XYZ file of C-alpha atoms in Angstrom:
601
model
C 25.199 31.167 -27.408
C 28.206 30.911 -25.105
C 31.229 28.743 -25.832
C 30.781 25.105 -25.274
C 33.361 24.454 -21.835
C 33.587 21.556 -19.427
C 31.842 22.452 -16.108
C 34.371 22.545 -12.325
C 33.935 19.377 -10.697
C 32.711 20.936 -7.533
C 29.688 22.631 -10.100
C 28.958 19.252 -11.027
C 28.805 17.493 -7.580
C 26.357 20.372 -6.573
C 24.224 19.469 -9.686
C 24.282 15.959 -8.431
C 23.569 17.218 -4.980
C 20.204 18.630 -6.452
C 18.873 15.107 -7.168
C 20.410 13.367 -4.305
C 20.419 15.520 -1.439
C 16.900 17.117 -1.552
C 16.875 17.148 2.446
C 18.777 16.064 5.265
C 16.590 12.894 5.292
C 18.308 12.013 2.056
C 21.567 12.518 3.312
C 20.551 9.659 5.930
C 19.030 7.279 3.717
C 22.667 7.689 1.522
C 24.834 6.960 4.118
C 22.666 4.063 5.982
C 22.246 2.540 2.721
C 26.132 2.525 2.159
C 26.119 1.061 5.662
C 24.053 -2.059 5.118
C 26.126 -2.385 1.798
C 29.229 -2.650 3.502
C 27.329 -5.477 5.786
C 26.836 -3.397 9.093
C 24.898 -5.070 11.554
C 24.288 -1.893 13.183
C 23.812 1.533 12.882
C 23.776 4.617 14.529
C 22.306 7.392 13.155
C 22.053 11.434 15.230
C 20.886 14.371 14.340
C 20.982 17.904 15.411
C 18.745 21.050 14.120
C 16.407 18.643 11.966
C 19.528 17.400 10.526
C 21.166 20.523 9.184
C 22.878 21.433 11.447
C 24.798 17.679 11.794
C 24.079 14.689 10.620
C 26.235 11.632 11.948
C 25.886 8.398 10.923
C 28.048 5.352 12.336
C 28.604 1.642 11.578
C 29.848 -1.712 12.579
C 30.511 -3.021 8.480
C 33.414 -4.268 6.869
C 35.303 -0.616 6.856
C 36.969 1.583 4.176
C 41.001 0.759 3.572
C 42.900 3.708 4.067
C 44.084 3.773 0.320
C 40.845 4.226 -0.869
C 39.103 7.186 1.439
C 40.317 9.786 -1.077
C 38.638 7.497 -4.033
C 35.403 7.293 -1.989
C 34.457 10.992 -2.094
C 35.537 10.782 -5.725
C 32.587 11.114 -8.373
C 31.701 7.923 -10.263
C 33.688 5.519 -7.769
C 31.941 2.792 -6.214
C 32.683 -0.909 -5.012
C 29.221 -2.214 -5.899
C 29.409 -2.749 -9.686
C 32.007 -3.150 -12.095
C 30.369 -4.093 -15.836
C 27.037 -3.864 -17.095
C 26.141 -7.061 -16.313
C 26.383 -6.548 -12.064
C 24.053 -2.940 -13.693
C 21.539 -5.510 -14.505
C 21.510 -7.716 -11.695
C 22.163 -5.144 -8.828
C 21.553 -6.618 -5.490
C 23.023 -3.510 -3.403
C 21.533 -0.566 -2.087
C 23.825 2.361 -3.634
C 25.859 1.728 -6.846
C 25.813 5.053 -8.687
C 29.199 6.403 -6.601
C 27.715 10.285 -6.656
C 26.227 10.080 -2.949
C 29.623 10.856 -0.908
C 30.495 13.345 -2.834
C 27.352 14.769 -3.303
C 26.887 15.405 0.182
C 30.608 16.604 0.699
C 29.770 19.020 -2.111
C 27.055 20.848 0.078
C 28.286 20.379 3.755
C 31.374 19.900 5.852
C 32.079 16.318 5.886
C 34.114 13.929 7.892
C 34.729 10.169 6.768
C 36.534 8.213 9.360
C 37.174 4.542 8.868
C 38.829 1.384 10.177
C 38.951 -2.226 8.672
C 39.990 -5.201 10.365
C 43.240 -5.300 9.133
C 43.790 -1.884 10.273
C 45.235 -1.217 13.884
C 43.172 2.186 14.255
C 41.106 3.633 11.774
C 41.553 6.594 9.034
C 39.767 9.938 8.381
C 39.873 12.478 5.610
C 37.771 15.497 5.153
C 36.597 18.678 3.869
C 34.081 21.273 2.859
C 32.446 21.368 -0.037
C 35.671 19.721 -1.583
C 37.752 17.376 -0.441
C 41.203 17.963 1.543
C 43.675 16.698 -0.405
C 45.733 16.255 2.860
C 46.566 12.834 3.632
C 44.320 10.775 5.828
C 44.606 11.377 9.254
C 45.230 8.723 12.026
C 41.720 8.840 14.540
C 40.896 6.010 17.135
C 37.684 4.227 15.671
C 36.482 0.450 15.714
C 35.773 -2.110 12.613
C 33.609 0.101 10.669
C 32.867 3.775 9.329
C 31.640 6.929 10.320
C 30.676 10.003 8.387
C 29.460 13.007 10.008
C 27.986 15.956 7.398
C 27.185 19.520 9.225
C 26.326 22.792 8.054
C 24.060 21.185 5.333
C 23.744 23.427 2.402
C 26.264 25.737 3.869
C 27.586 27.052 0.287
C 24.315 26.911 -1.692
C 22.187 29.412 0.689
C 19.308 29.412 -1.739
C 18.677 25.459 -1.049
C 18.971 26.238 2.183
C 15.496 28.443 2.399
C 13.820 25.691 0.998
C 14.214 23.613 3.860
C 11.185 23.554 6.197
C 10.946 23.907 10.538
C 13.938 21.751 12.335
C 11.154 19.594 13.520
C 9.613 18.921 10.540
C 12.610 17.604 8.689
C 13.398 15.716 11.332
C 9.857 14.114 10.930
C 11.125 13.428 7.249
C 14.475 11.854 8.849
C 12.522 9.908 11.429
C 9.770 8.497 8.772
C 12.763 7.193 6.934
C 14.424 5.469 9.604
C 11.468 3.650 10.662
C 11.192 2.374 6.693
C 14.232 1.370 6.719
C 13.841 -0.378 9.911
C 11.074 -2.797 8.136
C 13.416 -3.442 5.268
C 16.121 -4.771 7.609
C 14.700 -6.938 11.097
C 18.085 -8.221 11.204
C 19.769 -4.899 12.175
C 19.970 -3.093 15.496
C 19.141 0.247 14.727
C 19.378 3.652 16.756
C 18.389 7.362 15.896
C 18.583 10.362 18.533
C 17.906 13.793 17.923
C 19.764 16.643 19.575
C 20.709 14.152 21.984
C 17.477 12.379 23.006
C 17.059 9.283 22.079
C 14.138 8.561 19.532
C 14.446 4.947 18.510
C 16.168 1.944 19.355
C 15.689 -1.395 17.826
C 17.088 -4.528 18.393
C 17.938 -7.373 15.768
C 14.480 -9.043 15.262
C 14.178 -12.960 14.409
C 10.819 -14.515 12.668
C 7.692 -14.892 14.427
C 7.240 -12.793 17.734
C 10.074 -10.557 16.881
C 9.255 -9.393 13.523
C 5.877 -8.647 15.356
C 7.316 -6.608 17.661
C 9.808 -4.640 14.843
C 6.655 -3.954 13.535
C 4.394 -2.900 16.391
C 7.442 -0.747 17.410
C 7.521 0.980 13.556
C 3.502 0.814 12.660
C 2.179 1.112 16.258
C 0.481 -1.601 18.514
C -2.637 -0.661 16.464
C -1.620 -1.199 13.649
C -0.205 -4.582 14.704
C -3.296 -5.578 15.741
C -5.649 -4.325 12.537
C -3.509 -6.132 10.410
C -3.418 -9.774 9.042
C 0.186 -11.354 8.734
C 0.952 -13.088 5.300
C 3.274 -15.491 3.111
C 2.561 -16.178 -0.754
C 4.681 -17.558 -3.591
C 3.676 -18.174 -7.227
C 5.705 -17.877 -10.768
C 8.958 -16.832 -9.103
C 7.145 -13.663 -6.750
C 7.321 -13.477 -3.078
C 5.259 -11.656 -1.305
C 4.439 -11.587 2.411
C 4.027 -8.460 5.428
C 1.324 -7.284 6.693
C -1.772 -6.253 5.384
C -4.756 -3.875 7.877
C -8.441 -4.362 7.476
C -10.446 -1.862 5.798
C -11.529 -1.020 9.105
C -7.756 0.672 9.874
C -8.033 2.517 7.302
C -6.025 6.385 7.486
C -6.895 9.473 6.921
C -3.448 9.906 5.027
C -1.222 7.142 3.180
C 1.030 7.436 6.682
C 1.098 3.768 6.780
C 2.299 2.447 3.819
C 5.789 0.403 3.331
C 7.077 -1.458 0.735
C 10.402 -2.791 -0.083
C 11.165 -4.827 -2.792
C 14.233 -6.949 -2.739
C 15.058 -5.151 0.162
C 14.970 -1.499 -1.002
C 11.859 0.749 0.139
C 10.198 2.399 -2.790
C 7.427 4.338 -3.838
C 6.310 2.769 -7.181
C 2.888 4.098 -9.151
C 2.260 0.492 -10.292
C 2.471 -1.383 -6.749
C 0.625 1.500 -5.619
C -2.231 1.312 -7.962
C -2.424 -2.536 -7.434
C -2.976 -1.878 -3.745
C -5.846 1.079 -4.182
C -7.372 -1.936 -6.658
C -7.053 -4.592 -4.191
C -8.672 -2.663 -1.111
C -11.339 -0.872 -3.446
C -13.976 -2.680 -2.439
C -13.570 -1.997 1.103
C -12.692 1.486 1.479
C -14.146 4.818 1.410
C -12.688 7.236 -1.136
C -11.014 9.394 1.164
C -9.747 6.776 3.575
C -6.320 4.593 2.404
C -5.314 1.644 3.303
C -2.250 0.596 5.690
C 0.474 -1.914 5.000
C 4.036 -3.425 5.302
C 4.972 -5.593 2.464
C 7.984 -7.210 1.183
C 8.205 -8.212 -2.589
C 10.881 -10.495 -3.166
C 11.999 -11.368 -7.195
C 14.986 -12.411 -9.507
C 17.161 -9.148 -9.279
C 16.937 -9.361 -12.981
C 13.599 -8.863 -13.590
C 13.503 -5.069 -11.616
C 15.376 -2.476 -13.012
C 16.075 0.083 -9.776
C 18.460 2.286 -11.882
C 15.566 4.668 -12.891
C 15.915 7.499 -10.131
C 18.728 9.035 -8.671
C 17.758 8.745 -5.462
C 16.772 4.671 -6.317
C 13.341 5.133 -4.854
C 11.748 4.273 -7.829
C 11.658 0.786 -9.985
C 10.546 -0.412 -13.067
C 9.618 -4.414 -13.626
C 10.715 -6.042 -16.765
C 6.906 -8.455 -16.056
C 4.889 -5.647 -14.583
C 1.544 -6.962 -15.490
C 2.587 -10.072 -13.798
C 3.343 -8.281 -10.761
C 1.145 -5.708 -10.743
C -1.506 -9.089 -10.992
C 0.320 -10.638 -8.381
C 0.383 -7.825 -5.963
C -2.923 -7.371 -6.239
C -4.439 -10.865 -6.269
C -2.571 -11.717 -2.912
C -3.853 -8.965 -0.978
C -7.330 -8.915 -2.785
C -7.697 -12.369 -1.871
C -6.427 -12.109 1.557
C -8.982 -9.081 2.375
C -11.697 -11.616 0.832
C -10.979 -14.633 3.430
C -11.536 -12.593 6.337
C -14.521 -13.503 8.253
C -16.464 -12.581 11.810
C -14.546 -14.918 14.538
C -16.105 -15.518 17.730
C -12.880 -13.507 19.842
C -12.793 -10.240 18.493
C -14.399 -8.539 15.664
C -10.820 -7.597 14.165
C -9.714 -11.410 14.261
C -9.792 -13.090 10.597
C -9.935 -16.691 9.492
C -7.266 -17.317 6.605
C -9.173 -20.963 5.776
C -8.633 -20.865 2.166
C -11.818 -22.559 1.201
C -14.018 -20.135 -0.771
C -17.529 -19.284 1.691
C -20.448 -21.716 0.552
C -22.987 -20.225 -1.147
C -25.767 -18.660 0.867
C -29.262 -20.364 0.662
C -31.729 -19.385 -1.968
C -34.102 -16.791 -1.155
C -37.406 -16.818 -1.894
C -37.868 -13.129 -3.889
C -34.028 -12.081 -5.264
C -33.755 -8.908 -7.067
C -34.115 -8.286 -10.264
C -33.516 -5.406 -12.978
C -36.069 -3.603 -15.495
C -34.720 -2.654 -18.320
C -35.972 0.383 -20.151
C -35.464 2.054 -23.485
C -32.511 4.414 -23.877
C -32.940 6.733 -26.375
C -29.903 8.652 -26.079
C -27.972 5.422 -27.173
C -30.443 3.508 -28.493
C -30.382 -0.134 -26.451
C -31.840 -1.321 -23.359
C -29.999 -0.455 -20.557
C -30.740 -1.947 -16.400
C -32.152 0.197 -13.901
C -32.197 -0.988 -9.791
C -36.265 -2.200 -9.508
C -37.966 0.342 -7.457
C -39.710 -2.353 -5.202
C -36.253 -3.283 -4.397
C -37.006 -2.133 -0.909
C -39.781 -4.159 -0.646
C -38.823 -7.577 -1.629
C -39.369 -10.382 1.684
C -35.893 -10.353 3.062
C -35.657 -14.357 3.020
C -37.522 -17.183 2.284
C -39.861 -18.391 4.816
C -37.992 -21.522 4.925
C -35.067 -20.056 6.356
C -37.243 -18.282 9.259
C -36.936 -21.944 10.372
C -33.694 -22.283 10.318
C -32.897 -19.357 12.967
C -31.003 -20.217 15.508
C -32.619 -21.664 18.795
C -32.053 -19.715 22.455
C -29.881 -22.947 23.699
C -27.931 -23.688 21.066
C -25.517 -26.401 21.261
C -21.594 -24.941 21.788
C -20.717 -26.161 18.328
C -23.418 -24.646 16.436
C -22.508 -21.039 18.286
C -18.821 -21.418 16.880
C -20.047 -21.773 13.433
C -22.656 -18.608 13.963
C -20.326 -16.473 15.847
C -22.516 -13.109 15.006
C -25.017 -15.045 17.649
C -28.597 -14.698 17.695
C -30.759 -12.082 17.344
C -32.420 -10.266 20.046
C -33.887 -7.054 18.549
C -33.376 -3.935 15.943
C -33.163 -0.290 17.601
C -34.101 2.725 16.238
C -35.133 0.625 13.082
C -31.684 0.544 12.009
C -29.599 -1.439 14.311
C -29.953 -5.093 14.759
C -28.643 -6.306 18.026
C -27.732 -9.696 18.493
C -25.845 -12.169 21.345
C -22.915 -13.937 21.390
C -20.706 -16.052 23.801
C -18.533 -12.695 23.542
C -21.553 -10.672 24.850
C -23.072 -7.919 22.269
C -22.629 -7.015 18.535
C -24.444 -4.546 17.048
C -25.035 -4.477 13.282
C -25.782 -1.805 10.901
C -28.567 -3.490 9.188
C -28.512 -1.170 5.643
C -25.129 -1.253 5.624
C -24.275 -5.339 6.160
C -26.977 -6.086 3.520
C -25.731 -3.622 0.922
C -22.481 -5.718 1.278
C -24.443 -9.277 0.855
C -26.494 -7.689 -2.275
C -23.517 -6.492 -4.170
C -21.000 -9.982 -3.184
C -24.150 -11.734 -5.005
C -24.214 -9.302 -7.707
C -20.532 -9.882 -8.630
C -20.798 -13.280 -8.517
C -23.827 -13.047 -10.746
C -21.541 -11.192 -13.086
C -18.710 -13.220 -12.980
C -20.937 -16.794 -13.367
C -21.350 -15.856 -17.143
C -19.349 -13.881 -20.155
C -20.373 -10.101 -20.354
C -22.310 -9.771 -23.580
C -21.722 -6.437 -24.779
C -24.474 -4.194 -26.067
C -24.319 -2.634 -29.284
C -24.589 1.190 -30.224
C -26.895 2.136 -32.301
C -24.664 5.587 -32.886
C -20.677 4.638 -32.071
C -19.370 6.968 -29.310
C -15.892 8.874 -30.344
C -13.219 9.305 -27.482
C -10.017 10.903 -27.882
C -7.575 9.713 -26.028
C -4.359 10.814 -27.682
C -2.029 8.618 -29.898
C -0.706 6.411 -27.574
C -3.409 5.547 -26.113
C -5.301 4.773 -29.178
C -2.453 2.659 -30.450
C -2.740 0.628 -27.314
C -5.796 0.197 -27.034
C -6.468 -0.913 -30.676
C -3.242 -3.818 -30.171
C -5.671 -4.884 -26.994
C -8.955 -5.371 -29.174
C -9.324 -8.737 -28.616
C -9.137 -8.517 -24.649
C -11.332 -5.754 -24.414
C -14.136 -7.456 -26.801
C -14.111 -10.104 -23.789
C -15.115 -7.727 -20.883
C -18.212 -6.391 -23.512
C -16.310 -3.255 -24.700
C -15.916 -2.830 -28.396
C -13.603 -0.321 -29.835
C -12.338 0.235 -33.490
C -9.654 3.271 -34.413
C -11.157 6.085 -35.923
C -8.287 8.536 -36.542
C -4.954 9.187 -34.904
C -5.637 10.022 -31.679
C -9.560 8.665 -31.222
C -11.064 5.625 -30.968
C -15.108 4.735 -31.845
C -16.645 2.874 -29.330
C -19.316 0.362 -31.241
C -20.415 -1.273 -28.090
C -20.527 -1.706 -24.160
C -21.549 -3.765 -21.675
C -24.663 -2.798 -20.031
C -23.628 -1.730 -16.425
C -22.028 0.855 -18.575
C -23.829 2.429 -20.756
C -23.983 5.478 -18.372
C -20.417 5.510 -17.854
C -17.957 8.358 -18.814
C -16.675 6.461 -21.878
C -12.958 8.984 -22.176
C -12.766 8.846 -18.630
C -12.466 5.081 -18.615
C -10.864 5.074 -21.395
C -8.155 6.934 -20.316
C -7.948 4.276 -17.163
C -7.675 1.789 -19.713
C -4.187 3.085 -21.149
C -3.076 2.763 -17.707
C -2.458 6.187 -16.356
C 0.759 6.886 -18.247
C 2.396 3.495 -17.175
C 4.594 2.315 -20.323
C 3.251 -1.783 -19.659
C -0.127 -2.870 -21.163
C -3.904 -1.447 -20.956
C -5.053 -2.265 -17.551
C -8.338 -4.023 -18.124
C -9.770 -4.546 -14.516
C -10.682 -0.920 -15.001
C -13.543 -1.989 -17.237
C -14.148 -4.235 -14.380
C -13.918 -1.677 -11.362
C -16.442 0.321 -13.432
C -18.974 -2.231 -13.735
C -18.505 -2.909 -9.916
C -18.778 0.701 -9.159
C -22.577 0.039 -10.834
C -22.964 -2.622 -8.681
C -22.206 -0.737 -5.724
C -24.646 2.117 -6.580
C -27.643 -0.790 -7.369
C -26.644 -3.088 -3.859
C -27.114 0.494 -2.253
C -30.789 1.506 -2.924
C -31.590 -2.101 -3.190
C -30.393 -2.838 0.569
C -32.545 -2.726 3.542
C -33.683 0.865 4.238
C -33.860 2.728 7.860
C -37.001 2.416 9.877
C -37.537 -1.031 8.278
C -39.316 -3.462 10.890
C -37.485 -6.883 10.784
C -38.690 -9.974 12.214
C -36.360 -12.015 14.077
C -35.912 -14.650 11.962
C -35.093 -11.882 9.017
C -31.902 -10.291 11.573
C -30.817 -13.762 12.280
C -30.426 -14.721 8.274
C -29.394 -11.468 7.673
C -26.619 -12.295 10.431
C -25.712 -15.592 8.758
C -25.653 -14.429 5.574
C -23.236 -11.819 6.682
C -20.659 -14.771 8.437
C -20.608 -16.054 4.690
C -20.190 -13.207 2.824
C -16.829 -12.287 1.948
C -15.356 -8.510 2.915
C -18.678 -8.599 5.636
C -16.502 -6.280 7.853
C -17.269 -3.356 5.853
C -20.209 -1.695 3.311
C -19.607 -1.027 -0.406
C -18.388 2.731 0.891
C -15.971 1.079 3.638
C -18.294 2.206 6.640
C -18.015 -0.815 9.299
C -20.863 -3.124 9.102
C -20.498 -4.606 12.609
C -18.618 -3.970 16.210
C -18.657 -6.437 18.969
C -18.747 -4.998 22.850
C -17.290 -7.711 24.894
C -19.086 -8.804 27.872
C -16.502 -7.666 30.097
C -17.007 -4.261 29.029
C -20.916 -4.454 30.118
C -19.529 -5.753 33.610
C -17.557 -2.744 33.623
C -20.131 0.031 32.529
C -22.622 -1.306 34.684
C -19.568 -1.676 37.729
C -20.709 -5.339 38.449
C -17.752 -7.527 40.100
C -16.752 -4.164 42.123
């Protein structure tokens, strides 16, 4: 091996470069982040060339003394913490001290500065390394300025990497807007080679945080989404949350800042994939903007260089949290008589739907791969009356009084095309309803509350199934045994790295046991077993029995069938969408058949 030596200072500002500066987008997110640290109220950020060939970024915050320019671009020197107690309780943005010089180590960089005391501001440069002139008298306001061109102008092999000018700048102009949602209160510019590409003004609560928003997410977006505000045990969360029904193609609409910082976090993630599971399609995800405010204690953001990632000291709890506010939310959404997208946030829990007069059932047959009984979906599922006849007599008259349309704002029936279709009337003018796929959504809500009304009674293996699931997972799962034996699943260690599954509940007995398993451990997180899994699976059953249960195509209704059908759907929570996040409803307004049909022209 080679002798044992202390690396050049410039070697190990590149190294540090490698983690910080992965792109010129990084470079921006450094220097705005030292900005709003230094309590800028604006900031200007250009570009030119995608951001390699300049990047400038400029201020209006408290300003670097002239004394201490030198010490910025100095490895390991910071302002922002001072003993490991301010480590544990960090409230700004950047505390590491390894982002100015950093970037001087792979560009030429300018840092020009002025603080009120000052009569005219400071600048000190270099390339690579710093000048060890003095600092340099330069006209400049209250504030700093640091310009970085020729990224990667000494490290030609990181330069390849880069991608087309207008694709980083895509990556520069995604962050921006991101960091515009963790910040209303700042005015905020970017250009690019010249052109202007965003300016924001300072946003206050209420109409302006709307617009910060439209202007970030879209109009769209804005409009698809449901605003929110909860508190509980010392969490915060509020934003904005889309229906199902906006969901994306690609997770291109997705913020979320906690205490202020925009991260990407695996556990916050998988809370919100939980949350909207119900509701969306496999290949569709959902869009958001939320803020999660806690104790700067209990997060930990000094787990990534580049502080993008966090770890929570309670993660459970907020991983719980996260997702019981926006499952819940999603849940209290309801058809409104305006527009199909508009929600109702009552808090009351819907009443629970009239009896019907045939409800489905579930034959169980013998297993004899595993021994026990197992359900199956009834085969005359499809044939069952759709309602009682005593709610034919509860349809809705033709002149119904004004209050009774409010509470029925899916209308009245009128008739079913193409034996799949129901249409109906409203004071709006017409909705149309997939008929399949609303009632697969009113068979499965009834389904989970059927399995939620009682404890799930697990059923026992004749012949214990083994699942290896490595050491750590076995280890957790066995110190969880307790928890698990309440959601039906039995489990006992059988060696160091498997586990012998004695007994399940019986919407799984089909299930890939090492699959869910393997959920159970929680995907690698370091915090507890995630138990909802065992949940999610059972619901997944659910799904798959509220399917080819639910009213089939071609199926002749009556009228009084569509119009409880329609009712049932108004008190049915998630309505909006199927099991498989296909829309279950769309309203055309009656203006629109004035328009089609050019009457009032």
């Amino acid at each position: 091996m080679s002798t044992i030596r202390l690396l050049p200072d410039q070697l190990v500002n590149q190294i540090a470069a490698g983690e910080v500066v992965e792109r010129p987008a990084a470079v921006v997110k450094e220097l705005v982040e030292n900005s709003l640290d230094a309590g800028a109220r604006r900031v200007e950020i250009e570009a030119e060339q995608g951001g390699l060939g300049l990047i400038r970024v400029r201020d209006d915050g408290a300003g670097i003394p002239r004394g201490q320019l030198h010490l910025a671009l100095t490895r390991h020197a910071t302002s922002k913490i001072a003993s490991l107690d301010d480590l544990e309780h960090v409230a700004s943005l950047g505390f590491r001290g390894e982002a100015l010089p950093s970037i001087l180590s792979v560009s030429r960089l300018s840092l020009s500065s002025r603080t009120a005391a000052d009569e005219h501001g400071w600048q000190v440069s270099g390339a690579g390394a710093a000048d060890e002139r003095a600092p340099q008298p330069v006209p400049h306001a209250v504030g700093t300025t640091v310009e970085a061109g020729d990224l990667f102008f000494n490290t030609p092999a990181r330069r390849k990497f880069m991608r087309a000018e207008t694709t980083e700048f895509r990556y520069i102009d995604q962050l921006v807007r991101r960091l515009a949602l963790a910040r209303f209160d700042l005015r905020l510019s970017l250009r690019h080679n010249g052109r202007r590409v965003l300016d924001l003004a300072p946003a206050e609560p209420g109409a302006g945080f709307d617009a910060r928003v439209a202007a970030v997410c879209g109009e769209d977006f804005l409009a698809n989404a449901v605003a929110f505000d909860e508190t509980r045990g010392g969490l915060r969360l509020w934003g904005w949350a889309a229906l199902p029904s906006f969901a994306r193609a690609q997770p291109d609409l997705q913020y979320l800042c906690v205490n202020g910082r925009i991260v990407r976090d695996k556990l916050l993630a998988h809370a919100m994939r939980r949350a909207y599971a119900d509701a969306l399609h496999s290949t569709r995800y959902p869009a958001f903007a939320l803020f999660l405010e806690l104790d700067a204690a209990g997060v930990d953001v000094n787990v990534h260089p580049a502080k993008s990632e966090v770890r929570f000291r309670q993660a459970a709890q907020v991983h719980d949290f996260l997702f019981g506010c926006v499952h819940q939310l999603l849940r209290r959404v309801r058809p409104e008589p305006q527009q199909h997208h508009q929600v109702d946030l009552a808090p009351a829990l819907p009443s629970a739907p009239p009896p019907r007069q045939a409800p489905l059932r579930y034959a169980f047959t013998s297993s004899p791969a595993v021994g026990v009984s197992e359900p199956a979906p009834s085969l005359a599922a499809t044939a069952w009356p759709l309602y009682a006849a005593a709610r034919d007599q509860a349809a809705p008259a033709a002149d119904a009084a004004p209050g009774e349309a409010e509470a029925q704002p899916l209308g009245r029936a009128l008739a079913q095309l193409h034996g799949v279709f129901v249409l109906a009337e409203n004071r709006q003018g017409l909705v149309l309803v997939d008929a399949h796929a609303a009632h697969e959504r009113v068979i499965y809500e009834r389904l989970k509350r059927d399995l939620a009304a009682g404890p799930i009674a697990a059923q026992t293996l004749l012949v214990p199934q083994l699942a290896r699931i490595g050491e750590a997972g076995a280890e957790r799962l066995e110190a969880q045994r307790e928890q698990l034996a309440g959601l039906g699943l039995l489990i006992d260690r059988a060696g160091p790295e498997t586990v012998a599954v004695r007994g399940l509940p019986a919407l799984l007995l089909k299930a890939d046991i090492e699959s869910l398993l393997n959920a159970l451990c929680g995907e690698g997180r370091e915090d507890e077993a995630h138990f909802g899994e065992v949940l999610d699976a059972q619901h997944r059953v659910l799904a798959n029995v509220a399917c080819r249960g639910a009213i089939k195509a071609n199926r002749r209704l009556s009228l009084a069938e569509m119009d409880a059908l329609l009712r049932d759907m108004e008190s049915t929570e998630l309505a909006g969408q199927c099991n498989h996040g296909r829309p279950t409803w769309v309203q055309v307004a009656a203006g629109e058949l004035d328009r089609l049909f050019l009457r009032g022209r």
